[in-house]
Amino acid sequence: MNTALIQLISEQTMPNLLPILRLKPKKLIHLVTPKTASRSSSLKAAAHAAGINPHIEVIVMSAMPGIPETFSAVMECLNDISKTDHTPVVNFTGGTKLMSIGAYAAALQKKAPSFYVDSQETCFVDGNTSTQMSDLLAADWSFTPIRNQLQVHILAIANGIQRVTSGKPWKRMLPLATHLFGFQADEQAVHESLHGPSGLFPQGREPRTPRDWLALLDTPIRLPEQVAAYAVESGLVRSSEPGAIMLPSETKKDLELLVNTQVYDYNTRYFQAVAPMQQAIGFLTGGWWEVIVANAMNKSGLMKDLRWSVQVGDRYGADVEEDIVAIDGVELVHVSCKRGGAKARLLPQLEEIKARASSLGGSFNRRFLAILNPPSGRVEANLRSRAKELGVRVITRYSVYQSGIFDR
């Protein structure tokens, strides 16, 4: 059926995105205010990402539309659609309450199908303005038919994020991560070898120049023998003697070029050249914990489109890396993983987690802070209290495999 979906656009994206995915309209008519106009283009981009390509019409209304203005705008849309072979459908969920009343009144007068998106009960609600609405949804008012369509990047695009990568494959890293999770003495030894006072990178201080990185490329790093074996097997590092590894060397020629040649895009090339080494170091000194959490999420059976180490950004700006993102039902799940420890500054992370989860998923998100080595005493109490205020759930190594830890 050729549907023409009339929507009131507000800051909340999901009540407008879900009907697009469910009805797959041939035409979209968006009633926007100057403040919400940009949301319309984001929704169109999200529809395209989901394989839906409707013709879109945007009607810009006043800054604070009342009932009469909205009623008139929707009535005009319905009259225009009646001259075509499209079936009009009115979504009166978005916008202000006055806009919703105006849109509903127009649908009622024209006896056009209408509905409301009930995010709390995860279903569509019939506006009872036409008997056609049930036919359009095949008498299934739930969000169930949408669950497999909604993916992380579609939700992010709808919220104005231009690019979200598919992430990195994490299952090949699981044997190494599982060993470090199960043998705390080995994990501590690895951390000391790399970030300890006598480690290759004391206190996490890395080389600042290509020449300094080159000097470390062929330096054997002593690790517990089983850890070294798993690290080599995962492809993270190179093999040295038993119980020792060396940093990845695929960018050695790039580093040598930066040492011997002046290039105009030095900073970009430098960061690209050192990235494989930084990633190896980061994984061994705590990044493996992300894989443990991702595996637990995967085992829960609740998550779809689970992505690890995701790059988020716009086409021309800098990327931000998200540890783990996924979809649970129609909500984004955002997990930030930290190794923790006595000197870790975890409290400021909570505000950032909330902001970043909201930027990707709008108000429909669940957010977690996963801490390998949690604080104790007053520091832990303050952290958990603030986390509760911000809607961030704190999980630790002792609870990550707890049954239902990722349940609603």
Tab-separated table of C-alpha atoms in Angstrom:
chain	number	residue	atom	x	y	z
A	1	MET	CA	0.000	0.000	0.000
A	2	ASN	CA	1.264	3.465	-0.907
A	3	THR	CA	1.204	5.363	2.367
A	4	ALA	CA	1.840	9.036	2.980
A	5	LEU	CA	2.970	9.464	6.573
A	6	ILE	CA	2.331	12.841	8.217
A	7	GLN	CA	4.527	13.421	11.265
A	8	LEU	CA	5.076	16.132	13.851
A	9	ILE	CA	8.830	16.477	14.318
A	10	SER	CA	10.274	17.121	17.767
A	11	GLU	CA	13.614	16.715	19.514
A	12	GLN	CA	12.711	13.097	20.387
A	13	THR	CA	13.627	11.038	17.345
A	14	MET	CA	12.287	7.565	18.100
A	15	PRO	CA	8.526	8.361	17.862
A	16	ASN	CA	9.211	9.480	14.281
A	17	LEU	CA	11.772	6.826	13.296
A	18	LEU	CA	9.802	3.751	14.370
A	19	PRO	CA	6.724	4.519	12.185
A	20	ILE	CA	9.014	4.991	9.177
A	21	LEU	CA	10.555	1.562	9.739
A	22	ARG	CA	7.156	-0.042	10.361
A	23	LEU	CA	5.066	1.529	7.590
A	24	LYS	CA	7.789	2.088	4.973
A	25	PRO	CA	5.902	5.067	3.510
A	26	LYS	CA	6.251	6.159	-0.094
A	27	LYS	CA	5.874	9.768	1.026
A	28	LEU	CA	6.891	11.523	4.234
A	29	ILE	CA	5.394	14.835	5.259
A	30	HIS	CA	7.186	16.452	8.184
A	31	LEU	CA	5.716	19.373	10.107
A	32	VAL	CA	8.657	21.113	11.737
A	33	THR	CA	9.444	24.251	13.678
A	34	PRO	CA	12.636	26.217	12.991
A	35	LYS	CA	14.158	24.492	16.037
A	36	THR	CA	13.403	20.943	14.851
A	37	ALA	CA	13.938	21.356	11.098
A	38	SER	CA	17.333	19.600	11.137
A	39	ARG	CA	15.737	16.484	12.643
A	40	SER	CA	13.787	15.976	9.440
A	41	SER	CA	16.912	15.553	7.302
A	42	SER	CA	18.405	13.190	9.879
A	43	LEU	CA	15.278	11.031	9.784
A	44	LYS	CA	15.391	10.966	5.995
A	45	ALA	CA	19.049	9.857	6.121
A	46	ALA	CA	18.155	7.145	8.642
A	47	ALA	CA	15.347	5.932	6.400
A	48	HIS	CA	17.768	5.671	3.483
A	49	ALA	CA	20.232	3.754	5.671
A	50	ALA	CA	17.417	1.294	6.407
A	51	GLY	CA	16.682	0.867	2.693
A	52	ILE	CA	13.550	3.049	2.703
A	53	ASN	CA	13.514	5.884	0.175
A	54	PRO	CA	10.368	7.992	0.549
A	55	HIS	CA	9.726	11.274	-1.155
A	56	ILE	CA	9.888	13.869	1.596
A	57	GLU	CA	8.063	17.151	2.023
A	58	VAL	CA	8.922	19.519	4.862
A	59	ILE	CA	6.440	22.096	6.121
A	60	VAL	CA	8.015	24.758	8.318
A	61	MET	CA	5.609	26.130	10.894
A	62	SER	CA	5.944	28.918	13.450
A	63	ALA	CA	8.174	28.584	16.486
A	64	MET	CA	5.256	27.699	18.794
A	65	PRO	CA	2.434	26.219	16.683
A	66	GLY	CA	-0.943	26.089	18.375
A	67	ILE	CA	-3.960	23.880	17.721
A	68	PRO	CA	-5.441	25.963	14.850
A	69	GLU	CA	-2.157	26.230	12.936
A	70	THR	CA	-1.418	22.511	13.196
A	71	PHE	CA	-5.022	21.561	12.415
A	72	SER	CA	-4.952	23.688	9.255
A	73	ALA	CA	-1.572	22.331	8.134
A	74	VAL	CA	-2.584	18.692	8.581
A	75	MET	CA	-5.979	19.288	6.941
A	76	GLU	CA	-4.257	20.789	3.901
A	77	CYS	CA	-1.920	17.770	3.721
A	78	LEU	CA	-4.866	15.357	3.940
A	79	ASN	CA	-6.749	17.224	1.211
A	80	ASP	CA	-3.711	17.107	-1.070
A	81	ILE	CA	-3.154	13.390	-0.434
A	82	SER	CA	-6.808	12.642	-1.203
A	83	LYS	CA	-6.101	13.680	-4.807
A	84	THR	CA	-3.461	10.951	-5.161
A	85	ASP	CA	-3.370	7.166	-4.845
A	86	HIS	CA	-1.648	7.378	-1.427
A	87	THR	CA	-3.258	6.387	1.859
A	88	PRO	CA	-2.710	9.152	4.442
A	89	VAL	CA	-1.582	8.217	7.955
A	90	VAL	CA	-1.231	10.745	10.780
A	91	ASN	CA	1.295	10.223	13.571
A	92	PHE	CA	0.239	12.674	16.285
A	93	THR	CA	2.973	11.682	18.766
A	94	GLY	CA	5.634	14.339	18.211
A	95	GLY	CA	5.695	18.088	18.601
A	96	THR	CA	4.041	19.904	21.469
A	97	LYS	CA	0.791	18.787	23.111
A	98	LEU	CA	-1.064	21.544	21.246
A	99	MET	CA	0.339	20.286	17.939
A	100	SER	CA	-0.731	16.731	18.796
A	101	ILE	CA	-4.274	17.903	19.528
A	102	GLY	CA	-4.427	19.814	16.250
A	103	ALA	CA	-3.127	16.864	14.221
A	104	TYR	CA	-5.501	14.424	15.920
A	105	ALA	CA	-8.485	16.718	15.348
A	106	ALA	CA	-7.665	16.927	11.630
A	107	ALA	CA	-7.379	13.142	11.323
A	108	LEU	CA	-10.678	12.728	13.162
A	109	GLN	CA	-12.493	15.193	10.908
A	110	LYS	CA	-11.151	13.599	7.702
A	111	LYS	CA	-11.527	10.057	9.107
A	112	ALA	CA	-7.866	9.398	8.271
A	113	PRO	CA	-5.897	6.578	9.972
A	114	SER	CA	-3.916	7.883	12.941
A	115	PHE	CA	-1.823	6.520	15.772
A	116	TYR	CA	0.277	7.366	18.798
A	117	VAL	CA	3.699	5.856	19.587
A	118	ASP	CA	3.723	4.588	23.184
A	119	SER	CA	7.400	4.162	23.942
A	120	GLN	CA	6.703	3.146	27.545
A	121	GLU	CA	4.576	0.160	26.532
A	122	THR	CA	6.555	-0.402	23.303
A	123	CYS	CA	3.585	-0.351	20.961
A	124	PHE	CA	1.534	1.770	18.591
A	125	VAL	CA	-1.859	2.972	19.833
A	126	ASP	CA	-4.782	3.399	17.456
A	127	GLY	CA	-6.169	6.942	17.258
A	128	ASN	CA	-9.558	5.382	16.378
A	129	THR	CA	-10.087	7.927	13.622
A	130	SER	CA	-10.389	5.238	10.918
A	131	THR	CA	-10.789	1.472	10.694
A	132	GLN	CA	-7.867	1.364	8.241
A	133	MET	CA	-5.129	1.694	10.833
A	134	SER	CA	-5.427	-1.918	11.950
A	135	ASP	CA	-5.115	-3.061	8.328
A	136	LEU	CA	-2.010	-0.936	7.810
A	137	LEU	CA	-0.312	-2.632	10.773
A	138	ALA	CA	-1.740	-6.079	9.970
A	139	ALA	CA	-3.402	-5.982	13.409
A	140	ASP	CA	0.049	-6.115	15.062
A	141	TRP	CA	0.439	-2.993	17.196
A	142	SER	CA	3.716	-4.074	18.813
A	143	PHE	CA	7.257	-2.980	17.966
A	144	THR	CA	8.227	-6.612	17.306
A	145	PRO	CA	8.320	-6.333	13.476
A	146	ILE	CA	10.773	-3.426	13.826
A	147	ARG	CA	13.284	-5.067	16.160
A	148	ASN	CA	15.366	-6.692	13.436
A	149	GLN	CA	15.315	-3.563	11.283
A	150	LEU	CA	16.685	-1.195	13.902
A	151	GLN	CA	20.483	-1.094	13.967
A	152	VAL	CA	23.007	1.030	15.819
A	153	HIS	CA	23.964	3.163	12.820
A	154	ILE	CA	20.315	3.784	11.807
A	155	LEU	CA	19.465	5.015	15.289
A	156	ALA	CA	22.604	7.154	15.419
A	157	ILE	CA	21.955	8.704	12.005
A	158	ALA	CA	18.417	9.575	13.070
A	159	ASN	CA	19.944	11.473	15.986
A	160	GLY	CA	22.257	13.500	13.752
A	161	ILE	CA	25.390	11.317	13.835
A	162	GLN	CA	26.733	11.019	10.307
A	163	ARG	CA	28.964	7.970	10.620
A	164	VAL	CA	29.188	4.898	12.837
A	165	THR	CA	31.568	2.075	11.921
A	166	SER	CA	30.720	-1.601	12.265
A	167	GLY	CA	33.424	-2.040	14.911
A	168	LYS	CA	36.137	-4.674	15.196
A	169	PRO	CA	35.773	-8.470	15.385
A	170	TRP	CA	36.131	-9.374	19.042
A	171	LYS	CA	35.707	-13.132	19.195
A	172	ARG	CA	39.264	-13.860	18.018
A	173	MET	CA	40.483	-11.827	21.008
A	174	LEU	CA	38.404	-13.819	23.483
A	175	PRO	CA	40.980	-16.500	24.470
A	176	LEU	CA	43.493	-13.816	25.456
A	177	ALA	CA	40.846	-11.751	27.261
A	178	THR	CA	39.478	-14.813	29.067
A	179	HIS	CA	42.947	-15.755	30.313
A	180	LEU	CA	43.665	-12.269	31.616
A	181	PHE	CA	40.232	-12.178	33.272
A	182	GLY	CA	40.736	-15.555	34.961
A	183	PHE	CA	44.371	-15.139	36.050
A	184	GLN	CA	44.702	-11.850	37.883
A	185	ALA	CA	48.389	-12.407	38.659
A	186	ASP	CA	49.166	-12.687	34.944
A	187	GLU	CA	47.070	-9.602	34.194
A	188	GLN	CA	48.957	-7.622	36.827
A	189	ALA	CA	52.286	-8.859	35.463
A	190	VAL	CA	51.344	-7.667	31.972
A	191	HIS	CA	50.367	-4.273	33.319
A	192	GLU	CA	53.676	-3.979	35.180
A	193	SER	CA	55.666	-4.984	32.082
A	194	LEU	CA	54.071	-2.219	30.055
A	195	HIS	CA	52.915	0.530	32.430
A	196	GLY	CA	54.788	-0.217	35.639
A	197	PRO	CA	57.641	1.993	36.924
A	198	SER	CA	60.188	-0.148	35.065
A	199	GLY	CA	57.871	-1.010	32.186
A	200	LEU	CA	58.265	-0.182	28.519
A	201	PHE	CA	55.837	2.736	28.928
A	202	PRO	CA	56.113	3.856	32.597
A	203	GLN	CA	52.810	5.225	33.931
A	204	GLY	CA	51.394	4.978	30.423
A	205	ARG	CA	53.866	7.474	28.919
A	206	GLU	CA	54.366	6.669	25.242
A	207	PRO	CA	57.076	7.841	22.799
A	208	ARG	CA	56.471	11.216	21.193
A	209	THR	CA	58.376	10.828	17.909
A	210	PRO	CA	58.572	8.270	15.067
A	211	ARG	CA	62.256	7.716	15.853
A	212	ASP	CA	61.443	6.769	19.450
A	213	TRP	CA	58.748	4.335	18.314
A	214	LEU	CA	61.160	2.728	15.844
A	215	ALA	CA	63.640	2.164	18.664
A	216	LEU	CA	61.024	0.081	20.494
A	217	LEU	CA	59.740	-1.981	17.583
A	218	ASP	CA	62.227	-4.826	17.970
A	219	THR	CA	62.451	-4.653	21.755
A	220	PRO	CA	61.267	-7.940	23.340
A	221	ILE	CA	58.554	-7.457	25.961
A	222	ARG	CA	58.523	-10.110	28.688
A	223	LEU	CA	55.050	-11.428	29.507
A	224	PRO	CA	53.711	-14.551	31.221
A	225	GLU	CA	54.283	-17.334	28.696
A	226	GLN	CA	50.608	-18.222	28.178
A	227	VAL	CA	49.667	-14.562	27.764
A	228	ALA	CA	52.386	-14.097	25.150
A	229	ALA	CA	51.181	-17.169	23.257
A	230	TYR	CA	47.557	-15.985	23.210
A	231	ALA	CA	48.611	-12.453	22.206
A	232	VAL	CA	50.575	-13.758	19.210
A	233	GLU	CA	47.763	-16.156	18.253
A	234	SER	CA	45.257	-13.283	18.234
A	235	GLY	CA	47.392	-11.340	15.758
A	236	LEU	CA	47.801	-8.484	18.206
A	237	VAL	CA	51.614	-8.654	18.415
A	238	ARG	CA	54.631	-10.444	16.913
A	239	SER	CA	56.332	-13.479	18.321
A	240	SER	CA	59.738	-13.225	19.966
A	241	GLU	CA	61.327	-15.827	22.219
A	242	PRO	CA	59.003	-17.930	24.450
A	243	GLY	CA	57.356	-15.670	27.022
A	244	ALA	CA	58.141	-12.520	25.075
A	245	ILE	CA	56.469	-10.550	22.307
A	246	MET	CA	57.277	-7.567	20.101
A	247	LEU	CA	55.054	-4.722	18.970
A	248	PRO	CA	53.374	-5.012	15.547
A	249	SER	CA	55.651	-3.761	12.768
A	250	GLU	CA	53.354	-3.347	9.736
A	251	THR	CA	53.794	0.434	9.855
A	252	LYS	CA	57.598	0.372	10.200
A	253	LYS	CA	58.129	1.831	6.707
A	254	ASP	CA	55.653	4.612	7.470
A	255	LEU	CA	57.586	5.520	10.611
A	256	GLU	CA	60.881	5.475	8.700
A	257	LEU	CA	59.369	7.783	6.083
A	258	LEU	CA	58.319	10.241	8.786
A	259	VAL	CA	61.842	10.187	10.236
A	260	ASN	CA	63.599	10.771	6.902
A	261	THR	CA	61.126	12.835	4.862
A	262	GLN	CA	59.145	16.031	5.365
A	263	VAL	CA	55.449	15.458	4.629
A	264	TYR	CA	52.655	18.017	4.613
A	265	ASP	CA	50.151	15.811	6.477
A	266	TYR	CA	52.600	14.775	9.184
A	267	ASN	CA	50.116	14.600	12.079
A	268	THR	CA	47.626	12.405	10.216
A	269	ARG	CA	50.356	10.023	9.036
A	270	TYR	CA	51.948	9.896	12.458
A	271	PHE	CA	48.733	8.904	14.212
A	272	GLN	CA	48.041	6.271	11.561
A	273	ALA	CA	51.555	4.867	11.890
A	274	VAL	CA	51.499	4.475	15.653
A	275	ALA	CA	47.867	3.268	15.859
A	276	PRO	CA	48.610	-0.508	15.608
A	277	MET	CA	51.151	-0.275	18.424
A	278	GLN	CA	48.897	1.852	20.596
A	279	GLN	CA	46.023	-0.573	20.048
A	280	ALA	CA	48.178	-3.539	21.062
A	281	ILE	CA	49.362	-1.771	24.207
A	282	GLY	CA	45.855	-0.550	25.036
A	283	PHE	CA	44.358	-4.024	24.679
A	284	LEU	CA	46.971	-5.687	26.887
A	285	THR	CA	46.690	-3.039	29.606
A	286	GLY	CA	42.910	-3.063	29.977
A	287	GLY	CA	41.215	-3.074	26.594
A	288	TRP	CA	40.725	-6.840	26.903
A	289	TRP	CA	38.116	-6.118	29.597
A	290	GLU	CA	35.861	-4.696	26.865
A	291	VAL	CA	35.880	-8.086	25.122
A	292	ILE	CA	34.874	-9.839	28.355
A	293	VAL	CA	31.919	-7.468	28.746
A	294	ALA	CA	30.970	-7.788	25.062
A	295	ASN	CA	30.991	-11.569	25.405
A	296	ALA	CA	28.726	-11.386	28.462
A	297	MET	CA	26.322	-9.138	26.569
A	298	ASN	CA	26.331	-11.544	23.657
A	299	LYS	CA	25.626	-14.508	25.953
A	300	SER	CA	22.641	-12.704	27.482
A	301	GLY	CA	20.758	-13.219	24.209
A	302	LEU	CA	19.137	-9.801	24.626
A	303	MET	CA	21.411	-7.742	22.413
A	304	LYS	CA	21.301	-7.225	18.678
A	305	ASP	CA	23.873	-5.568	16.434
A	306	LEU	CA	26.559	-5.780	19.131
A	307	ARG	CA	29.593	-3.708	18.133
A	308	TRP	CA	32.977	-3.407	19.848
A	309	SER	CA	35.464	-0.549	19.387
A	310	VAL	CA	33.204	1.616	17.251
A	311	GLN	CA	34.337	4.856	15.615
A	312	VAL	CA	31.701	7.607	15.717
A	313	GLY	CA	31.905	10.978	13.987
A	314	ASP	CA	30.938	13.099	11.027
A	315	ARG	CA	32.346	12.886	7.521
A	316	TYR	CA	35.104	15.408	8.001
A	317	GLY	CA	35.572	15.709	11.762
A	318	ALA	CA	37.477	13.757	14.362
A	319	ASP	CA	36.281	10.333	15.452
A	320	VAL	CA	35.297	9.310	18.958
A	321	GLU	CA	35.713	5.662	19.927
A	322	GLU	CA	32.895	3.931	21.803
A	323	ASP	CA	33.811	0.765	23.709
A	324	ILE	CA	30.601	-1.226	23.179
A	325	VAL	CA	27.240	-0.367	21.636
A	326	ALA	CA	24.255	-2.562	20.836
A	327	ILE	CA	20.492	-2.553	20.406
A	328	ASP	CA	18.130	-3.987	23.026
A	329	GLY	CA	14.604	-3.951	21.649
A	330	VAL	CA	14.388	-0.395	20.321
A	331	GLU	CA	16.889	1.098	22.765
A	332	LEU	CA	20.571	1.822	22.318
A	333	VAL	CA	22.861	0.125	24.845
A	334	HIS	CA	26.067	2.059	25.555
A	335	VAL	CA	28.852	0.551	27.689
A	336	SER	CA	32.024	2.307	28.769
A	337	CYS	CA	34.698	-0.031	30.164
A	338	LYS	CA	37.435	1.055	32.578
A	339	ARG	CA	40.234	-0.908	34.235
A	340	GLY	CA	39.814	1.191	37.369
A	341	GLY	CA	42.239	1.019	40.258
A	342	ALA	CA	43.147	3.277	43.153
A	343	LYS	CA	44.067	6.312	41.024
A	344	ALA	CA	41.308	6.057	38.434
A	345	ARG	CA	39.103	9.143	38.066
A	346	LEU	CA	35.761	7.494	37.428
A	347	LEU	CA	33.260	10.086	38.672
A	348	PRO	CA	33.748	12.488	35.714
A	349	GLN	CA	33.172	9.565	33.351
A	350	LEU	CA	29.509	9.348	34.326
A	351	GLU	CA	28.463	12.666	32.779
A	352	GLU	CA	30.364	11.786	29.618
A	353	ILE	CA	28.690	8.375	29.404
A	354	LYS	CA	25.243	9.956	29.686
A	355	ALA	CA	26.040	12.580	27.037
A	356	ARG	CA	27.543	10.134	24.567
A	357	ALA	CA	24.750	7.591	24.977
A	358	SER	CA	22.179	10.327	24.374
A	359	SER	CA	23.983	11.612	21.293
A	360	LEU	CA	23.764	8.144	19.731
A	361	GLY	CA	20.392	6.941	20.961
A	362	GLY	CA	18.478	10.029	21.969
A	363	SER	CA	16.399	9.549	25.105
A	364	PHE	CA	15.979	5.840	24.301
A	365	ASN	CA	19.190	4.439	25.737
A	366	ARG	CA	20.551	2.247	28.498
A	367	ARG	CA	23.997	3.059	29.808
A	368	PHE	CA	26.589	1.132	31.778
A	369	LEU	CA	29.983	1.755	33.351
A	370	ALA	CA	31.902	-1.522	33.592
A	371	ILE	CA	34.816	-1.328	36.054
A	372	LEU	CA	37.350	-4.157	36.276
A	373	ASN	CA	38.904	-2.992	39.565
A	374	PRO	CA	36.209	-0.972	41.345
A	375	PRO	CA	36.969	1.556	44.089
A	376	SER	CA	35.937	0.953	47.665
A	377	GLY	CA	34.652	2.832	50.697
A	378	ARG	CA	33.449	6.389	50.321
A	379	VAL	CA	34.735	6.662	46.730
A	380	GLU	CA	32.606	3.712	45.644
A	381	ALA	CA	29.558	5.036	47.525
A	382	ASN	CA	29.856	8.433	45.830
A	383	LEU	CA	30.322	6.816	42.439
A	384	ARG	CA	27.266	4.599	42.754
A	385	SER	CA	25.140	7.435	44.133
A	386	ARG	CA	25.997	9.746	41.247
A	387	ALA	CA	25.576	6.926	38.734
A	388	LYS	CA	22.062	6.287	40.004
A	389	GLU	CA	21.215	9.981	39.600
A	390	LEU	CA	22.401	9.915	35.989
A	391	GLY	CA	20.817	6.588	35.111
A	392	VAL	CA	24.143	4.802	34.646
A	393	ARG	CA	24.375	1.239	35.906
A	394	VAL	CA	27.751	0.282	37.425
A	395	ILE	CA	28.929	-3.288	36.888
A	396	THR	CA	32.180	-4.916	37.991
A	397	ARG	CA	34.243	-8.036	37.358
A	398	TYR	CA	32.278	-9.732	40.134
A	399	SER	CA	28.911	-9.104	38.528
A	400	VAL	CA	29.575	-9.143	34.789
A	401	TYR	CA	28.556	-12.782	34.478
A	402	GLN	CA	25.718	-12.458	36.965
A	403	SER	CA	22.481	-13.773	35.563
A	404	GLY	CA	20.332	-10.930	34.287
A	405	ILE	CA	22.976	-8.217	34.683
A	406	PHE	CA	21.962	-6.711	31.331
A	407	ASP	CA	18.222	-7.255	31.815
A	408	ARG	CA	15.938	-4.258	31.934
